[in-house]
Short mmCIF file of C-alpha atoms and ligand atoms in Angstrom, two decimals:
data_model
loop_
_atom_site.label_atom_id
_atom_site.label_comp_id
_atom_site.label_asym_id
_atom_site.label_seq_id
_atom_site.Cartn_x
_atom_site.Cartn_y
_atom_site.Cartn_z
CA MET A 121 -1.73 19.38 -21.98
CA THR A 122 -4.28 16.87 -21.33
CA GLY A 123 -5.51 16.61 -24.91
CA TYR A 124 -9.22 16.47 -24.00
CA ASP A 125 -11.66 18.93 -22.43
CA ILE A 126 -12.59 17.54 -18.98
CA HIS A 127 -15.76 19.65 -19.16
CA GLU A 128 -17.16 17.37 -21.75
CA THR A 129 -16.59 14.52 -19.41
CA ILE A 130 -18.23 16.26 -16.42
CA SER A 131 -21.32 17.44 -18.54
CA PHE A 132 -21.71 13.96 -19.96
CA LEU A 133 -21.61 12.39 -16.42
CA ARG A 134 -23.80 15.14 -14.92
CA GLU A 135 -26.58 14.36 -17.41
CA ARG A 136 -26.71 10.69 -16.40
CA VAL A 137 -25.51 10.70 -12.85
CA THR A 138 -28.24 12.92 -11.52
CA ARG A 139 -27.73 12.53 -7.78
CA ALA A 140 -24.30 13.78 -6.81
CA PRO A 141 -21.94 10.95 -5.66
CA HIS A 142 -20.53 11.52 -2.07
CA ALA A 143 -18.00 8.77 -2.30
CA ILE A 144 -15.77 7.31 -5.11
CA LEU A 145 -15.27 3.59 -4.85
CA VAL A 146 -12.38 2.03 -6.70
CA LEU A 147 -12.88 -1.73 -6.54
CA GLY A 148 -9.81 -3.79 -7.50
CA SER A 149 -8.99 -7.43 -7.04
CA GLY A 150 -12.18 -8.97 -8.02
CA LEU A 151 -14.39 -6.82 -5.79
CA GLY A 152 -16.12 -5.24 -8.84
CA GLY A 153 -19.13 -7.60 -8.08
CA LEU A 154 -20.10 -5.29 -5.16
CA ALA A 155 -21.31 -2.80 -7.60
CA ASP A 156 -24.28 -5.32 -8.25
CA GLU A 157 -25.55 -4.29 -4.84
CA ILE A 158 -26.00 -0.65 -5.75
CA GLU A 159 -29.53 0.58 -5.91
CA ASP A 160 -31.03 2.77 -8.79
CA ALA A 161 -27.71 1.95 -10.51
CA VAL A 162 -26.78 3.85 -13.56
CA ARG A 163 -24.01 1.88 -15.23
CA ILE A 164 -21.76 3.53 -17.88
CA PRO A 165 -19.12 1.45 -19.63
CA PHE A 166 -15.85 3.33 -19.50
CA GLU A 167 -15.45 3.46 -23.20
CA LYS A 168 -18.94 5.42 -23.57
CA ILE A 169 -17.62 8.26 -21.47
CA PRO A 170 -15.96 11.00 -23.22
CA GLY A 171 -12.35 11.63 -22.25
CA PHE A 172 -11.97 8.31 -20.49
CA PRO A 173 -9.21 6.17 -21.78
CA ARG A 174 -10.21 3.78 -24.37
CA ARG A 175 -9.61 0.02 -23.63
CA THR A 176 -7.90 -1.85 -26.26
CA GLN A 177 -8.02 -5.20 -24.38
CA GLU A 178 -9.78 -6.71 -21.24
CA LEU A 179 -7.61 -8.08 -18.41
CA ALA A 180 -9.52 -10.90 -16.63
CA GLY A 181 -11.08 -9.59 -13.39
CA HIS A 182 -11.52 -5.97 -14.63
CA ALA A 183 -14.93 -5.15 -15.98
CA GLY A 184 -14.51 -1.48 -16.95
CA ALA A 185 -17.55 0.48 -16.06
CA LEU A 186 -18.76 3.50 -13.79
CA VAL A 187 -21.57 2.40 -11.64
CA ALA A 188 -23.32 5.18 -9.89
CA GLY A 189 -26.36 4.77 -7.44
CA ARG A 190 -27.10 4.42 -3.64
CA TRP A 191 -25.11 1.76 -1.65
CA ASN A 192 -25.73 1.06 2.01
CA GLY A 193 -27.32 4.66 2.09
CA VAL A 194 -24.41 6.53 0.41
CA GLU A 195 -24.41 7.93 -2.89
CA VAL A 196 -21.57 6.23 -4.70
CA ALA A 197 -19.74 6.53 -8.02
CA THR A 198 -17.95 3.13 -8.37
CA MET A 199 -14.95 2.38 -10.76
CA GLN A 200 -15.72 -1.06 -11.61
CA GLY A 201 -12.09 -1.88 -12.68
CA ARG A 202 -9.42 0.77 -12.93
CA PHE A 203 -6.75 2.28 -15.20
CA HIS A 204 -3.31 0.98 -14.38
CA LEU A 205 -0.17 2.82 -15.61
CA TYR A 206 1.28 -0.38 -16.67
CA GLU A 207 -1.48 -0.85 -19.30
CA GLY A 208 0.06 2.26 -20.97
CA TRP A 209 -2.37 4.94 -19.88
CA ARG A 210 -0.79 8.29 -19.32
CA PRO A 211 -0.68 9.56 -15.76
CA GLN A 212 -3.35 12.21 -16.70
CA ASP A 213 -5.70 9.42 -18.04
CA VAL A 214 -5.63 7.71 -14.61
CA ALA A 215 -6.35 11.15 -13.14
CA LEU A 216 -9.31 12.03 -15.28
CA PRO A 217 -12.00 9.83 -13.65
CA ILE A 218 -11.21 11.18 -10.14
CA ARG A 219 -11.26 14.57 -11.39
CA ALA A 220 -14.56 14.39 -13.09
CA LEU A 221 -16.17 12.61 -10.17
CA ALA A 222 -14.82 15.33 -7.68
CA ALA A 223 -16.38 17.78 -10.03
CA LEU A 224 -19.66 15.94 -9.46
CA GLY A 225 -19.30 16.45 -5.81
CA ALA A 226 -17.33 13.46 -4.46
CA GLU A 227 -15.60 14.20 -1.07
CA VAL A 228 -14.47 10.72 0.00
CA MET A 229 -12.80 7.94 -1.83
CA LEU A 230 -12.59 4.25 -0.82
CA LEU A 231 -10.08 2.02 -2.88
CA THR A 232 -9.34 -1.74 -2.69
CA ASN A 233 -6.39 -3.60 -4.30
CA ALA A 234 -4.31 -6.75 -4.54
CA ALA A 235 -0.98 -6.52 -3.10
CA GLY A 236 2.10 -8.71 -2.18
CA GLY A 237 3.09 -9.12 1.45
CA VAL A 238 6.57 -7.69 2.25
CA ARG A 239 6.40 -7.34 5.98
CA PRO A 240 7.54 -10.56 7.76
CA GLY A 241 4.54 -12.39 9.10
CA MET A 242 2.04 -11.48 6.54
CA THR A 243 0.20 -14.37 4.95
CA PRO A 244 -1.90 -14.55 1.80
CA GLY A 245 -5.58 -13.67 2.52
CA ASP A 246 -4.50 -10.95 5.01
CA LEU A 247 -6.13 -7.63 4.91
CA MET A 248 -4.00 -4.41 5.36
CA ILE A 249 -5.53 -1.03 5.94
CA ILE A 250 -3.09 1.38 4.00
CA ALA A 251 -1.68 3.82 6.40
CA ASP A 252 0.69 5.53 3.87
CA HIS A 253 2.33 4.84 0.69
CA ILE A 254 5.66 5.19 -1.13
CA ASN A 255 5.39 6.32 -4.86
CA LEU A 256 7.99 4.34 -6.72
CA MET A 257 6.10 4.40 -10.01
CA GLY A 258 8.55 6.97 -11.42
CA THR A 259 5.76 9.39 -12.41
CA ASN A 260 2.99 11.39 -10.92
CA PRO A 261 -0.69 11.95 -12.17
CA LEU A 262 -0.35 15.82 -11.56
CA ILE A 263 2.31 16.21 -14.12
CA GLY A 264 1.45 18.95 -16.56
CA ALA A 265 -0.52 22.11 -16.40
CA VAL A 266 -2.04 22.86 -12.97
CA VAL A 267 -5.79 22.02 -13.16
CA PRO A 268 -8.08 24.71 -11.76
CA GLY A 269 -8.96 23.87 -8.15
CA GLU A 270 -5.70 21.88 -7.54
CA GLN A 271 -2.52 23.00 -6.00
CA ARG A 272 0.79 22.76 -7.81
CA PHE A 273 2.38 21.10 -4.85
CA PRO A 274 -0.32 19.43 -2.63
CA ASP A 275 0.42 18.34 0.77
CA MET A 276 0.63 14.62 1.24
CA SER A 277 1.15 14.22 4.94
CA ASP A 278 -2.24 12.48 5.48
CA PRO A 279 -2.85 10.50 2.40
CA TYR A 280 -5.03 7.86 4.03
CA ASP A 281 -7.27 9.71 6.39
CA ALA A 282 -6.24 8.85 10.04
CA GLY A 283 -9.97 9.30 11.15
CA PHE A 284 -11.12 6.74 8.57
CA ARG A 285 -8.42 4.33 9.54
CA ARG A 286 -9.61 4.50 13.26
CA ILE A 287 -13.22 3.97 12.00
CA ALA A 288 -12.24 0.93 9.96
CA GLU A 289 -10.15 -0.59 12.94
CA GLU A 290 -13.50 -0.42 14.90
CA VAL A 291 -15.56 -1.83 12.24
CA ALA A 292 -13.08 -4.77 11.83
CA LEU A 293 -13.03 -5.38 15.38
CA GLU A 294 -16.96 -5.40 15.57
CA LEU A 295 -17.05 -7.78 12.50
CA ARG A 296 -14.08 -9.86 13.93
CA ILE A 297 -12.19 -9.49 10.75
CA PRO A 298 -8.40 -9.34 11.45
CA VAL A 299 -6.66 -6.32 10.10
CA SER A 300 -3.40 -4.61 10.29
CA GLN A 301 -2.14 -1.26 8.93
CA GLY A 302 0.91 -0.80 6.84
CA VAL A 303 2.76 1.03 4.11
CA TYR A 304 1.88 0.29 0.53
CA ALA A 305 4.64 0.67 -2.07
CA GLY A 306 3.23 1.34 -5.47
CA LEU A 307 5.48 0.19 -8.41
CA LEU A 308 4.82 0.73 -12.16
CA GLY A 309 4.87 -3.02 -12.94
CA PRO A 310 3.69 -5.01 -14.82
CA SER A 311 6.59 -7.41 -14.02
CA TYR A 312 6.40 -8.56 -10.58
CA GLU A 313 9.49 -7.58 -8.42
CA THR A 314 12.72 -9.35 -8.02
CA PRO A 315 13.80 -10.83 -4.56
CA ALA A 316 16.50 -7.98 -4.52
CA GLU A 317 13.73 -5.36 -5.09
CA ILE A 318 11.60 -6.82 -2.28
CA ARG A 319 14.59 -6.60 0.07
CA MET A 320 14.96 -3.01 -0.93
CA LEU A 321 11.27 -2.26 -0.32
CA ALA A 322 11.42 -3.87 3.09
CA ARG A 323 14.39 -1.65 3.98
CA LEU A 324 12.51 1.34 2.62
CA GLY A 325 9.67 0.74 5.02
CA ALA A 326 7.08 -0.97 2.88
CA ASP A 327 4.79 -3.46 4.28
CA ALA A 328 2.98 -4.42 0.87
CA VAL A 329 3.70 -3.91 -2.82
CA GLY A 330 1.29 -3.38 -5.69
CA MET A 331 0.90 -1.58 -8.91
CA SER A 332 -2.18 0.73 -8.38
CA THR A 333 -3.76 3.07 -6.01
CA VAL A 334 -0.98 5.48 -5.53
CA PRO A 335 -1.95 7.61 -8.61
CA GLU A 336 -5.61 7.87 -7.74
CA VAL A 337 -4.73 8.92 -4.18
CA ILE A 338 -2.36 11.64 -5.17
CA VAL A 339 -5.01 13.17 -7.51
CA ALA A 340 -7.68 12.84 -4.77
CA ARG A 341 -5.55 14.56 -2.24
CA ALA A 342 -4.80 17.38 -4.67
CA LEU A 343 -8.56 17.88 -4.87
CA GLY A 344 -9.05 17.63 -1.10
CA ILE A 345 -10.72 14.30 -1.25
CA ARG A 346 -10.27 12.24 1.87
CA CYS A 347 -9.08 8.50 1.23
CA PHE A 348 -9.37 5.14 2.78
CA GLY A 349 -7.61 2.11 1.14
CA ILE A 350 -7.38 -1.59 1.89
CA SER A 351 -4.90 -3.97 0.40
CA CYS A 352 -5.67 -7.66 0.08
CA ILE A 353 -2.50 -9.47 0.50
CA THR A 354 -2.79 -12.13 -2.28
CA ASN A 355 0.78 -13.59 -2.08
CA LEU A 356 3.96 -13.30 -0.33
CA ALA A 357 6.15 -10.99 -2.30
CA ALA A 358 9.00 -12.31 -4.49
CA GLY A 359 11.60 -14.33 -2.70
CA LEU A 360 9.67 -14.54 0.50
CA GLY A 361 7.49 -17.43 -0.24
CA GLY A 362 9.69 -19.84 -2.04
CA THR A 363 7.32 -20.24 -4.99
CA HIS A 364 6.92 -18.24 -8.18
CA LEU A 365 4.22 -15.45 -8.34
CA SER A 366 1.30 -15.75 -10.78
CA HIS A 367 -1.46 -13.62 -11.61
CA ASP A 368 -3.71 -16.70 -11.18
CA GLU A 369 -2.66 -17.08 -7.58
CA VAL A 370 -3.37 -13.37 -7.10
CA MET A 371 -6.93 -13.83 -8.49
CA GLU A 372 -7.56 -17.04 -6.55
CA VAL A 373 -6.65 -15.49 -3.17
CA GLY A 374 -8.51 -12.47 -4.00
CA ALA A 375 -11.64 -14.49 -4.75
CA ARG A 376 -11.08 -16.45 -1.37
CA VAL A 377 -11.04 -13.36 0.82
CA ARG A 378 -13.63 -11.42 -1.29
CA ASP A 379 -16.39 -11.92 1.24
CA ARG A 380 -14.42 -10.78 4.14
CA LEU A 381 -13.12 -7.73 2.27
CA ALA A 382 -16.66 -7.06 0.99
CA ALA A 383 -18.05 -7.16 4.57
CA LEU A 384 -15.38 -4.71 5.71
CA VAL A 385 -16.07 -2.32 3.00
CA ARG A 386 -19.88 -2.56 3.55
CA GLY A 387 -19.44 -1.71 7.13
CA VAL A 388 -16.79 1.02 6.71
CA LEU A 389 -18.29 3.01 3.71
CA PRO A 390 -21.38 4.26 5.46
CA ARG A 391 -19.35 5.29 8.57
CA ILE A 392 -16.54 7.11 6.83
CA ALA A 393 -19.12 8.83 4.48
CA GLY A 394 -21.21 10.02 7.36
CA SER A 395 -18.16 11.03 9.46
CA ASN A 396 -17.28 14.75 10.07
CA LEU A 397 -14.21 13.67 11.99
CA PRO A 398 -11.42 16.18 11.63
CA SER A 399 -8.58 14.68 9.42
CA GLU A 400 -5.82 14.40 11.84
CA ALA A 401 -2.54 12.74 11.68
N1 HPA B 631 3.83 -7.35 -6.43
C1 HPA B 631 3.14 -6.28 -7.02
N2 HPA B 631 1.80 -6.35 -7.36
C2 HPA B 631 1.09 -7.22 -6.89
C3 HPA B 631 1.63 -8.45 -6.11
C4 HPA B 631 3.07 -8.32 -5.90
O1 HPA B 631 3.55 -9.40 -5.33
N3 HPA B 631 0.61 -9.13 -5.67
C5 HPA B 631 -0.57 -8.53 -6.16
N4 HPA B 631 -0.21 -7.54 -6.90
#
């Protein structure tokens, strides 16, 4: 049971977001400021939206509002800040915004996050296009009753759309922004990993590690939404850099690469939103 009526959320948003959003943007790692570029913006604090999880505290860097409008020619609904499982939200809480925005018409989702670099050779400030993920959060946002329009056992063989990734590689080349592709391991957090856990993740095939994105993408795929994600590598994962990890370092590096990441997102979004490329592996 979800404990709330998603129809209330949907009708509340429909009244205020009058033009159907085509793309959901989930902006982590200090990129929330991009929402200031949205034209004809409707900004609704999360706590005003029926059914949305109620925040009890603010974590620095996470603003907490839905901002809808036109951005670079695309109708978007932006999650300025996101709900992390480590904050104590239930998996279905994290799923709700995506389900509601899908009901409003969203067909595409673009996410950014901060992540630790696991693959040898990664350096803080690198940008990684997420090619695939490993769900190590120990839970799944689809747990519970099947939501109408979703499958019980959705296919996850193309979680991060191959066509979108190709477009992003082209845009990055045009903008001369170095990028790589890799596998994102999603862990529950909120403690960072131990060096032994990072060695395990490397052996499992992870290139980067973080505490978000995976739940949103699972829900989106269950709804048939095509996804694109970029990780900003803010630090070397535990045991790889010889220093201790700190949230301040993550925020600092995130701020340093913000412009490059923002340029990439600006370039990619109109191209993926306008693309009718078949989704292929
Ligand atoms: N581990 C998990 N999450 C993170 C990290 C990390 O090293 N850096 C930024 N988010």
